[in-house]
Amino acid sequence: MKIQTELEDTIRLLESLLGENEDLIMRRFHIFGDHPAILMYFSNMADQAAINSEIMKSLMYVPSHLEGKEIQPERLKHVLLYDSLHHSKGTLESKVSVIVDGVLRGQTVVAVQGFDEAILLDTASVTKRTVNQPETEQVIRGPREGFIEQLETNIALLRYRLPTPDFRIKMTKIGRITKSRVAICYLKGIANDALIQEVQNRLAVIDIDGVLDVGYLEQFIEDNHYSPFPQVQNTERPDKAVANMLEGRVIIMVDGSPFALIAPTVFSQFYQTTEDYSERFVMVSFIRLARLLALAFSLITPSLYVAIISYNPELIPTEFAVAVSGGRAGVPFPSVVEVLVMEASMEVLREATLRLPQQIGGALSIVGVLVIGQAAVAAGFVSPITVVTIALTTIGSFATPAYNAALALRLLRFPLVVLAGMFGLYGVMVGLILIANHMLSLRSFGVPYLSPIVPGNFEGMKDTAMRAPLWSMKKRPALLHPPNQNRLGDDVKEKLDQSYHNTLDPLKVGNEKWGEADGVSTPSDRHSSDRGTD
């Protein structure tokens, strides 16, 4: 359907489509005091100050260079766009659907008597929160900016860090009702064209009434929908998104969501943080190994405890076995029930702490951990060693940087504990083998989930369990098949070594021997020569 040349017909058509809304402003006026027109916008979505100064004022008064000249009706449209309007974003549009969608997004439409096209002006002004520090990915050393809900601001945060024409954005709309804008961001010449096309194809087939968060898209585009492990990473840090784009990955953002999706994703990315690349590689490698140890604690500690206590107590040293048996004296439940009850209680406490206001949540966590745990031990419901085991497990899950990856490990603890209670250490090993086999079968946009460990790639292994120096990681991840694989210039390390000069070496600065070695006379030499002449 297109705009009618009769102004009244256009008004009735737009009124019928937009409905009766108190915030819908319809202002009739005369362009240059002669041509009937109407201006239409939603007051809560548009910048009314800009409408008054840049649109209304410029349309009601003839431009100074055209005063006294007759403007023909066929030239009026050209004059309005190129001589009169003081607005940088103005377009002509004849489709009613596009005009209605623009008004609903905060744009202003100007319809003129006799025109078969309306003027659509971008005056959107929606209240938004300021750019502040991310809540879920805090770092000690690194940028403090995080994404917000407005897509334009998020794109600006990326473009600020990527001042290159190779930064490309492809826009699409998903959602029959919400028509949410989705941005696919990548670096031309670095991201593989097949990967970009695959992302577009997966997004194109999504048919849903509304997309309110980027997590909706994640559930549609992941390879295995029944796996507990996330196959697409999310982040609210612009610097992390840019770092992944520089490696050849694609970033997906949705208008209204403060998170961005990173595709493809491998498992090693979930225990890496932004500051791993801001600090020196020796210290970062140690911290990363500590995270991996915490990850192992969070997964297998409860099941190992149940297996050893129930089936293989001979593996415990004698003194420690005596202490454990003394702590378990009087506990009416077997170890597997004891651990499952404590794990379930901890999950309920964690969820309650997360949902309560911050001031109350901190107090509840202290009460739950100290008071309830101590009371349970004193009452004989659980043993002290069980409380210690569950505490280590919980602390390990908190040390995992990615929330969705930690959630998967929390879920897998329960079947491992059940297997340990049924078959002992054999059950634990079978469970771990099944988990490893499942992870080996996973793919993220065709990339093996355990890359670069399986299949092995030496260059990629430099940034897995430990991190090699930045100057030694010369290639981008081979698993992404980037057209441009070189991340560093040729012979960077050699050039750095050659450029080092110890200009403030105390053996060279202010030392008389330095002058003697270079054949330069020192002050003492000059004084002695002066005395000799005397």
CSV table of C-alpha atoms in Angstrom, one decimal, residues 105 151 155 169-175 178-185 199-206 211 217 252-255:
chain,number,residue,atom,x,y,z
A,105,ARG,CA,10.5,3.7,16.1
A,151,LEU,CA,22.1,-0.8,19.3
A,155,ILE,CA,28.0,-0.2,17.4
A,169,ILE,CA,27.9,-4.4,9.6
A,170,LYS,CA,25.0,-6.2,8.0
A,171,MET,CA,21.5,-5.4,9.4
A,172,THR,CA,18.4,-7.5,9.4
A,173,LYS,CA,15.1,-7.6,11.3
A,174,ILE,CA,13.8,-10.6,13.2
A,175,GLY,CA,10.4,-10.9,14.8
A,178,THR,CA,8.9,-6.6,17.5
A,179,LYS,CA,10.8,-6.4,14.2
A,180,SER,CA,14.0,-6.3,16.3
A,181,ARG,CA,17.1,-5.0,14.5
A,182,VAL,CA,19.9,-7.5,14.4
A,183,ALA,CA,23.5,-6.4,13.6
A,184,ILE,CA,26.1,-8.9,12.2
A,185,CYS,CA,29.5,-7.4,12.7
A,199,VAL,CA,25.5,-16.8,10.3
A,200,GLN,CA,23.2,-15.0,7.9
A,201,ASN,CA,21.5,-18.2,6.7
A,202,ARG,CA,20.8,-19.4,10.3
A,203,LEU,CA,19.3,-16.0,11.3
A,204,ALA,CA,17.3,-15.7,8.1
A,205,VAL,CA,15.2,-18.9,8.9
A,206,ILE,CA,14.2,-17.7,12.4
A,211,VAL,CA,13.1,-11.2,20.0
A,217,LEU,CA,18.8,-16.0,18.8
A,252,ILE,CA,25.8,-10.7,16.7
A,253,MET,CA,23.9,-7.9,18.5
A,254,VAL,CA,20.2,-7.2,19.0
A,255,ASP,CA,18.6,-3.8,19.6
